[in-house]
Tab-separated table of C-alpha atoms in Angstrom:
chain	number	residue	atom	x	y	z
A	1	MET	CA	157.196	-110.641	-185.815
A	2	THR	CA	157.318	-108.582	-182.624
A	3	HIS	CA	157.372	-104.813	-182.634
A	4	ARG	CA	160.904	-104.821	-181.252
A	5	GLY	CA	162.015	-107.328	-183.855
A	6	GLU	CA	160.741	-105.100	-186.663
A	7	ASP	CA	162.437	-102.066	-185.128
A	8	HIS	CA	165.685	-103.983	-184.925
A	9	LEU	CA	165.419	-104.912	-188.595
A	10	THR	CA	164.605	-101.302	-189.494
A	11	ARG	CA	167.672	-100.110	-187.609
A	12	GLN	CA	169.876	-102.677	-189.347
A	13	LYS	CA	168.438	-101.720	-192.737
A	14	TRP	CA	169.185	-98.017	-192.288
A	15	ASP	CA	172.576	-98.694	-190.703
A	16	ARG	CA	173.461	-100.544	-193.890
A	17	ALA	CA	172.014	-97.774	-196.055
A	18	ALA	CA	173.957	-95.033	-194.223
A	19	ARG	CA	177.178	-95.741	-196.109
A	20	SER	CA	175.700	-95.210	-199.551
A	21	PHE	CA	172.783	-92.930	-198.675
A	22	ASP	CA	174.309	-89.642	-199.804
A	23	PHE	CA	175.654	-91.240	-202.976
A	24	MET	CA	172.275	-92.737	-203.889
A	25	THR	CA	170.225	-89.654	-203.097
A	26	GLY	CA	172.821	-87.293	-204.558
A	27	ILE	CA	171.901	-83.786	-205.586
A	28	GLY	CA	168.827	-84.484	-207.724
A	29	PRO	CA	166.069	-84.948	-205.138
A	30	ASP	CA	167.409	-82.097	-202.997
A	31	ARG	CA	167.501	-79.628	-205.870
A	32	ARG	CA	164.125	-80.709	-207.211
A	33	TRP	CA	162.373	-80.560	-203.833
A	34	GLU	CA	164.309	-77.603	-202.427
A	35	PRO	CA	161.581	-74.948	-202.876
A	36	ARG	CA	158.876	-77.117	-201.277
A	37	LYS	CA	161.086	-78.232	-198.417
A	38	LYS	CA	162.205	-74.683	-197.699
A	39	GLU	CA	158.565	-73.611	-197.679
A	40	LEU	CA	157.660	-76.459	-195.310
A	41	PHE	CA	160.460	-75.726	-192.856
A	42	SER	CA	159.845	-71.960	-193.011
A	43	HIS	CA	156.979	-72.564	-190.547
A	44	MET	CA	159.387	-73.706	-187.821
A	45	GLN	CA	158.787	-72.121	-184.439
A	46	GLY	CA	158.867	-73.121	-180.773
A	47	LYS	CA	160.267	-76.427	-179.583
A	48	ILE	CA	160.625	-78.703	-182.579
A	49	LEU	CA	161.046	-82.434	-183.080
A	50	PHE	CA	162.470	-83.519	-186.433
A	51	LEU	CA	161.874	-87.186	-187.061
A	52	ALA	CA	164.342	-89.311	-189.024
A	53	LEU	CA	167.365	-87.092	-189.443
A	54	GLY	CA	169.079	-89.514	-191.820
A	55	THR	CA	172.435	-88.147	-192.938
A	56	GLY	CA	171.176	-84.632	-192.274
A	57	LEU	CA	170.490	-83.646	-195.892
A	58	ASP	CA	167.456	-81.588	-194.833
A	59	VAL	CA	169.377	-79.495	-192.298
A	60	GLN	CA	170.436	-77.104	-195.096
A	61	PHE	CA	166.762	-76.153	-195.527
A	62	PHE	CA	166.087	-75.363	-191.836
A	63	PRO	CA	165.725	-71.673	-191.030
A	64	PRO	CA	168.429	-70.510	-188.577
A	65	ASP	CA	168.040	-69.926	-184.834
A	66	GLN	CA	165.539	-72.704	-184.150
A	67	ASP	CA	165.368	-75.083	-181.170
A	68	ILE	CA	165.331	-78.533	-182.781
A	69	VAL	CA	165.718	-82.077	-181.518
A	70	ALA	CA	166.352	-84.493	-184.388
A	71	ILE	CA	166.077	-88.237	-183.898
A	72	ASP	CA	166.914	-91.255	-186.025
A	73	ILE	CA	166.698	-94.980	-185.366
A	74	SER	CA	170.092	-95.613	-186.963
A	75	PRO	CA	173.298	-94.717	-185.079
A	76	LYS	CA	175.207	-94.907	-188.371
A	77	MET	CA	172.936	-92.262	-189.878
A	78	ILE	CA	173.413	-90.008	-186.844
A	79	GLU	CA	177.166	-90.415	-187.221
A	80	ALA	CA	176.978	-89.537	-190.916
A	81	ALA	CA	174.895	-86.446	-190.089
A	82	ARG	CA	177.322	-85.083	-187.499
A	83	GLU	CA	179.007	-82.536	-189.762
A	84	ARG	CA	175.733	-81.107	-191.105
A	85	VAL	CA	174.267	-80.951	-187.609
A	86	GLY	CA	177.369	-79.120	-186.383
A	87	ALA	CA	177.121	-76.580	-189.206
A	88	TYR	CA	173.538	-75.581	-188.345
A	89	GLN	CA	173.265	-72.035	-186.985
A	90	GLY	CA	170.873	-72.691	-184.133
A	91	ASP	CA	170.207	-75.262	-181.441
A	92	LEU	CA	170.078	-78.656	-183.154
A	93	ARG	CA	170.617	-81.831	-181.153
A	94	ALA	CA	170.774	-85.258	-182.812
A	95	LEU	CA	169.699	-88.298	-180.786
A	96	GLN	CA	169.523	-91.971	-181.626
A	97	MET	CA	165.947	-92.934	-180.808
A	98	ASP	CA	163.138	-95.063	-182.162
A	99	VAL	CA	159.835	-93.270	-182.783
A	100	HIS	CA	158.022	-96.215	-181.184
A	101	GLN	CA	159.989	-95.821	-177.958
A	102	MET	CA	160.700	-92.116	-177.525
A	103	ASP	CA	162.002	-90.983	-174.133
A	104	PHE	CA	160.342	-87.567	-174.313
A	105	ALA	CA	157.643	-86.607	-171.795
A	106	ASP	CA	154.063	-86.090	-172.954
A	107	GLU	CA	153.333	-82.717	-174.585
A	108	THR	CA	156.972	-81.700	-175.044
A	109	PHE	CA	156.983	-80.250	-178.573
A	110	ASP	CA	155.184	-77.395	-180.329
A	111	GLN	CA	155.855	-78.844	-183.758
A	112	VAL	CA	156.945	-82.098	-185.323
A	113	TYR	CA	158.487	-82.286	-188.808
A	114	THR	CA	159.073	-85.364	-190.919
A	115	SER	CA	160.744	-85.724	-194.291
A	116	CYS	CA	160.309	-88.977	-196.234
A	117	THR	CA	159.979	-90.775	-192.924
A	118	PHE	CA	156.679	-92.621	-192.703
A	119	CYS	CA	157.527	-94.778	-195.706
A	120	SER	CA	159.944	-96.539	-193.376
A	121	VAL	CA	158.415	-96.566	-189.888
A	122	PRO	CA	157.404	-100.220	-189.324
A	123	GLU	CA	154.045	-99.415	-187.672
A	124	PRO	CA	153.079	-96.049	-189.177
A	125	ILE	CA	149.870	-95.441	-187.215
A	126	GLU	CA	151.559	-96.404	-183.943
A	127	GLY	CA	154.471	-94.127	-184.840
A	128	LEU	CA	152.101	-91.239	-185.532
A	129	LYS	CA	150.315	-91.879	-182.243
A	130	ALA	CA	153.707	-91.659	-180.518
A	131	LEU	CA	154.209	-88.250	-182.158
A	132	TRP	CA	150.732	-87.202	-181.022
A	133	ARG	CA	151.721	-88.079	-177.445
A	134	VAL	CA	154.831	-85.879	-177.384
A	135	MET	CA	153.104	-82.888	-179.012
A	136	LYS	CA	151.504	-80.087	-177.049
A	137	PRO	CA	147.747	-79.537	-177.563
A	138	GLY	CA	147.392	-77.381	-180.658
A	139	GLY	CA	150.802	-78.608	-181.826
A	140	GLU	CA	151.523	-78.874	-185.544
A	141	LEU	CA	152.602	-81.893	-187.537
A	142	ARG	CA	154.195	-80.902	-190.853
A	143	MET	CA	155.286	-83.653	-193.189
A	144	PHE	CA	157.016	-84.039	-196.541
A	145	GLU	CA	156.238	-87.589	-197.588
A	146	HIS	CA	155.936	-89.885	-200.538
A	147	THR	CA	152.863	-92.090	-200.458
A	148	GLY	CA	150.896	-94.508	-202.564
A	149	SER	CA	148.848	-93.220	-205.491
A	150	GLN	CA	145.163	-93.542	-206.207
A	151	TYR	CA	145.652	-93.256	-209.977
A	152	PHE	CA	146.229	-95.888	-212.662
A	153	PRO	CA	148.946	-96.973	-213.519
A	154	PHE	CA	150.974	-95.460	-210.688
A	155	LYS	CA	149.042	-97.328	-207.994
A	156	GLN	CA	149.541	-100.694	-209.713
A	157	MET	CA	153.252	-100.020	-210.259
A	158	PHE	CA	153.816	-99.189	-206.623
A	159	ASP	CA	151.804	-102.197	-205.464
A	160	LEU	CA	153.968	-104.395	-207.686
A	161	MET	CA	157.305	-103.015	-206.508
A	162	ASN	CA	156.464	-102.550	-202.816
A	163	PRO	CA	157.395	-106.078	-201.642
A	164	LEU	CA	160.897	-105.530	-203.052
A	165	SER	CA	161.394	-101.867	-202.139
A	166	SER	CA	160.279	-102.350	-198.534
A	167	ARG	CA	163.002	-104.961	-198.016
A	168	ALA	CA	165.834	-102.722	-199.186
A	169	GLY	CA	164.452	-99.321	-198.167
A	170	PRO	CA	161.096	-97.559	-198.061
A	171	SER	CA	157.552	-98.798	-198.616
A	172	VAL	CA	156.111	-97.005	-201.625
A	173	ASN	CA	152.375	-97.518	-201.341
A	174	ARG	CA	151.402	-96.286	-197.895
A	175	PRO	CA	148.207	-94.253	-197.311
A	176	THR	CA	149.998	-91.739	-195.100
A	177	VAL	CA	147.264	-89.072	-195.084
A	178	ALA	CA	144.718	-91.654	-193.885
A	179	ASN	CA	147.245	-92.883	-191.315
A	180	VAL	CA	147.662	-89.348	-189.941
A	181	GLU	CA	143.891	-89.118	-189.478
A	182	ALA	CA	143.751	-92.611	-187.965
A	183	ALA	CA	146.349	-91.558	-185.383
A	184	GLY	CA	144.024	-88.796	-184.143
A	185	PHE	CA	145.326	-85.708	-185.943
A	186	ALA	CA	143.094	-83.217	-187.728
A	187	VAL	CA	144.448	-82.870	-191.268
A	188	ARG	CA	144.301	-79.202	-192.295
A	189	GLU	CA	146.050	-79.231	-195.658
A	190	VAL	CA	147.470	-81.702	-198.165
A	191	ARG	CA	149.453	-80.289	-201.102
A	192	ASN	CA	150.784	-82.466	-203.887
A	193	VAL	CA	154.376	-81.891	-204.924
A	194	TYR	CA	154.555	-84.491	-207.713
A	195	LEU	CA	151.523	-86.387	-209.052
A	196	ASP	CA	149.736	-87.527	-205.888
A	197	ILE	CA	152.753	-89.490	-204.634
A	198	VAL	CA	154.930	-86.737	-203.153
A	199	LYS	CA	153.080	-84.345	-200.889
A	200	THR	CA	153.213	-82.032	-197.920
A	201	ILE	CA	150.770	-82.702	-195.087
A	202	TYR	CA	149.793	-80.213	-192.412
A	203	ALA	CA	147.914	-81.629	-189.428
A	204	VAL	CA	147.123	-80.451	-185.922
A	205	LYS	CA	146.727	-82.082	-182.518
A	206	GLU	CA	143.396	-80.629	-181.460
B	1	MET	CA	166.645	-54.934	-207.815
B	2	PHE	CA	165.813	-55.591	-211.481
B	3	ASP	CA	169.176	-57.307	-212.048
B	4	ALA	CA	168.672	-59.540	-208.995
B	5	ALA	CA	165.188	-60.574	-210.172
B	6	ARG	CA	166.531	-61.270	-213.642
B	7	LYS	CA	169.378	-63.365	-212.245
B	8	THR	CA	166.887	-65.379	-210.150
B	9	LEU	CA	164.711	-65.921	-213.221
B	10	ASP	CA	167.729	-67.034	-215.283
B	11	LEU	CA	168.767	-69.411	-212.499
B	12	GLU	CA	165.261	-70.886	-212.295
B	13	ARG	CA	165.191	-71.353	-216.073
B	14	GLY	CA	168.596	-73.010	-215.906
B	15	ILE	CA	167.479	-75.411	-213.186
B	16	ARG	CA	164.293	-76.243	-215.093
B	17	GLY	CA	166.292	-76.865	-218.255
B	18	TYR	CA	168.655	-79.117	-216.315
B	19	PHE	CA	165.792	-81.257	-215.000
B	20	LEU	CA	164.000	-81.333	-218.359
B	21	LEU	CA	167.181	-82.501	-220.075
B	22	GLY	CA	167.775	-85.075	-217.337
B	23	ASP	CA	164.241	-86.446	-217.626
B	24	ILE	CA	164.552	-86.765	-221.413
B	25	MET	CA	167.981	-88.409	-221.176
B	26	ALA	CA	166.760	-90.902	-218.573
B	27	VAL	CA	163.646	-92.093	-220.426
B	28	THR	CA	165.190	-92.248	-223.890
B	29	PHE	CA	168.329	-94.046	-222.689
B	30	ILE	CA	166.407	-96.553	-220.583
B	31	GLY	CA	163.745	-97.049	-223.259
B	32	ALA	CA	166.461	-97.831	-225.808
B	33	LEU	CA	168.353	-100.112	-223.406
B	34	VAL	CA	165.292	-102.140	-222.366
B	35	ALA	CA	164.177	-102.439	-225.996
B	36	PHE	CA	167.631	-103.637	-227.062
B	37	LEU	CA	167.876	-106.268	-224.305
B	38	VAL	CA	164.325	-107.547	-224.739
B	39	ALA	CA	164.808	-107.833	-228.510
B	40	LEU	CA	168.027	-109.797	-227.942
B	41	ILE	CA	166.321	-112.266	-225.615
B	42	VAL	CA	162.844	-112.719	-227.088
B	43	SER	CA	162.516	-114.480	-230.437
B	44	PRO	CA	159.600	-115.657	-232.600
B	45	ALA	CA	159.953	-119.018	-230.821
B	46	TRP	CA	158.427	-117.418	-227.697
B	47	PRO	CA	154.645	-117.556	-227.184
B	48	MET	CA	153.397	-113.975	-227.248
B	49	LEU	CA	151.215	-114.322	-224.145
B	50	LEU	CA	154.276	-115.369	-222.145
B	51	ALA	CA	156.689	-112.878	-223.711
B	52	MET	CA	154.532	-109.814	-222.976
B	53	PRO	CA	154.189	-110.109	-219.152
B	54	ILE	CA	157.794	-111.274	-218.775
B	55	GLY	CA	158.975	-108.323	-220.871
B	56	MET	CA	156.836	-105.927	-218.859
B	57	VAL	CA	158.004	-107.040	-215.405
B	58	ALA	CA	161.646	-107.450	-216.461
B	59	GLY	CA	161.543	-104.035	-218.139
B	60	MET	CA	160.140	-102.421	-215.020
B	61	PHE	CA	162.761	-103.809	-212.660
B	62	LEU	CA	165.642	-103.277	-215.093
B	63	SER	CA	164.616	-99.670	-215.618
B	64	LEU	CA	164.370	-99.145	-211.863
B	65	ILE	CA	167.878	-100.482	-211.255
B	66	VAL	CA	169.492	-98.594	-214.138
B	67	GLY	CA	167.562	-95.435	-213.246
B	68	MET	CA	168.697	-95.665	-209.644
B	69	LEU	CA	172.338	-96.186	-210.587
B	70	LEU	CA	172.593	-93.579	-213.336
B	71	PHE	CA	169.891	-90.919	-213.081
B	72	PHE	CA	168.009	-90.558	-209.776
B	73	ARG	CA	170.900	-89.022	-207.903
B	74	TYR	CA	171.373	-86.308	-210.514
B	75	PHE	CA	167.837	-85.491	-211.588
B	76	GLY	CA	165.410	-86.417	-208.774
B	77	ALA	CA	163.862	-89.471	-207.199
B	78	MET	CA	160.141	-89.853	-207.849
B	79	GLU	CA	160.054	-87.415	-210.780
B	80	VAL	CA	162.492	-89.636	-212.648
B	81	MET	CA	161.416	-92.974	-211.215
B	82	MET	CA	157.814	-92.816	-212.408
B	83	PRO	CA	158.424	-92.125	-216.122
B	84	VAL	CA	161.453	-94.418	-216.139
B	85	MET	CA	159.554	-97.365	-214.662
B	86	LEU	CA	156.574	-96.776	-216.925
B	87	THR	CA	158.962	-96.660	-219.859
B	88	GLY	CA	160.507	-99.966	-218.793
B	89	MET	CA	157.095	-101.618	-218.470
B	90	LEU	CA	155.736	-100.328	-221.768
B	91	VAL	CA	158.885	-100.897	-223.798
B	92	GLY	CA	159.368	-104.365	-222.281
B	93	MET	CA	155.799	-105.356	-223.102
B	94	ILE	CA	155.608	-103.849	-226.609
B	95	ILE	CA	159.027	-104.984	-227.811
B	96	ALA	CA	158.512	-108.470	-226.347
B	97	MET	CA	155.219	-108.685	-228.229
B	98	ALA	CA	156.802	-107.515	-231.484
B	99	ALA	CA	159.880	-109.727	-231.093
B	100	SER	CA	157.716	-112.799	-230.463
B	101	MET	CA	155.992	-112.225	-233.811
B	102	ALA	CA	158.963	-111.483	-236.101
B	103	ASP	CA	162.713	-110.884	-236.191
B	104	LEU	CA	163.344	-107.188	-235.588
B	105	SER	CA	166.078	-104.809	-236.679
B	106	LEU	CA	168.021	-103.845	-233.537
B	107	LEU	CA	168.378	-100.255	-234.718
B	108	ALA	CA	164.619	-99.922	-235.246
B	109	VAL	CA	164.013	-101.464	-231.827
B	110	ILE	CA	166.377	-99.003	-230.108
B	111	VAL	CA	164.729	-96.019	-231.821
B	112	MET	CA	161.289	-97.332	-230.918
B	113	GLY	CA	162.323	-97.805	-227.263
B	114	ALA	CA	163.637	-94.239	-227.068
B	115	LEU	CA	160.463	-92.858	-228.677
B	116	ILE	CA	158.196	-94.801	-226.301
B	117	GLY	CA	160.275	-93.418	-223.418
B	118	PHE	CA	159.815	-89.863	-224.681
B	119	TRP	CA	156.072	-90.393	-225.140
B	120	THR	CA	155.857	-91.808	-221.597
B	121	LEU	CA	157.622	-88.760	-220.195
B	122	ILE	CA	155.158	-86.445	-221.932
B	123	SER	CA	152.313	-88.563	-220.533
B	124	THR	CA	153.553	-88.289	-216.945
B	125	TYR	CA	154.055	-84.521	-217.359
B	126	CYS	CA	150.438	-84.302	-218.579
B	127	ALA	CA	149.252	-86.499	-215.686
B	128	ASN	CA	150.969	-84.141	-213.248
B	129	TYR	CA	149.353	-81.164	-214.987
B	130	LEU	CA	145.922	-82.781	-214.774
B	131	ILE	CA	146.332	-83.664	-211.086
B	132	ASN	CA	148.146	-80.560	-209.849
B	133	GLY	CA	147.657	-77.890	-212.514
B	134	ARG	CA	151.384	-77.468	-213.229
B	135	TRP	CA	154.322	-79.127	-214.987
B	136	PRO	CA	156.705	-81.146	-212.772
B	137	LEU	CA	159.736	-78.912	-213.342
């Protein structure tokens, strides 16, 4: 399948998910991950790109008075996020854009943030390379991601369920830390949030 | 200052208690449900070597669906999904094995499913402690 074809399918998948996204995610994940997400976003400074806005659930954790551009491949998600984006006390603009085809000039952003994003980008290394392009030299990539596991039996479980989960939503067994390195970033810190499957990643464009 | 710190501590304890209760509810309910359904379907007429993998895979997917519909949105995604799916796999496999050998009391099966779920939850908490040096609450 072509790159564009996959992107189209991804957009359709998340357009469909937009209607039930808040219901399915509910309050549990937000409450459970709130301290780690707040800590991650507390590093925000400069011109910031936030990748995969979704319905805007993470906006509540952004510190105020930041200059943020948030993108998402799904127009339905952007629409669902409108109220949360509007309530943010700072400069937050939401744009419908595919990470593989971003309109931004090279070296535009000081920081890029992602939150449970690279489980769903069709070509993760290409997507990360696209982020590398739009970041200034010395720019920071800060991610909150769920990834595959290296431990038994979690690895085997994720490998078993991935063919199904990736059709309806995210892939669950991606080696995101290795992908970040493969895209050219220098990984500075990886901190596990739960087991080794939910983690924060801090990397730099050297 | 002291009152504010105490209130924060009480709030944190409350949130931890909420998640602990949610985790326990999820694994015991799903363990009991999977055990009940597997025991209804599998009988001593089934060959054990067929019943066990079918029970394991069916238990895993059933637990994922029920967990997603009833528990993830209230108590967390991955933190609930992992013990719930493990519970489904283990309960499905063990109860299918037992049910393929002899007729089982449904009450005993439900209790066993709930207990396996609780044991699985403790195991994932310990796994998190071993990997990260803290409990997942």
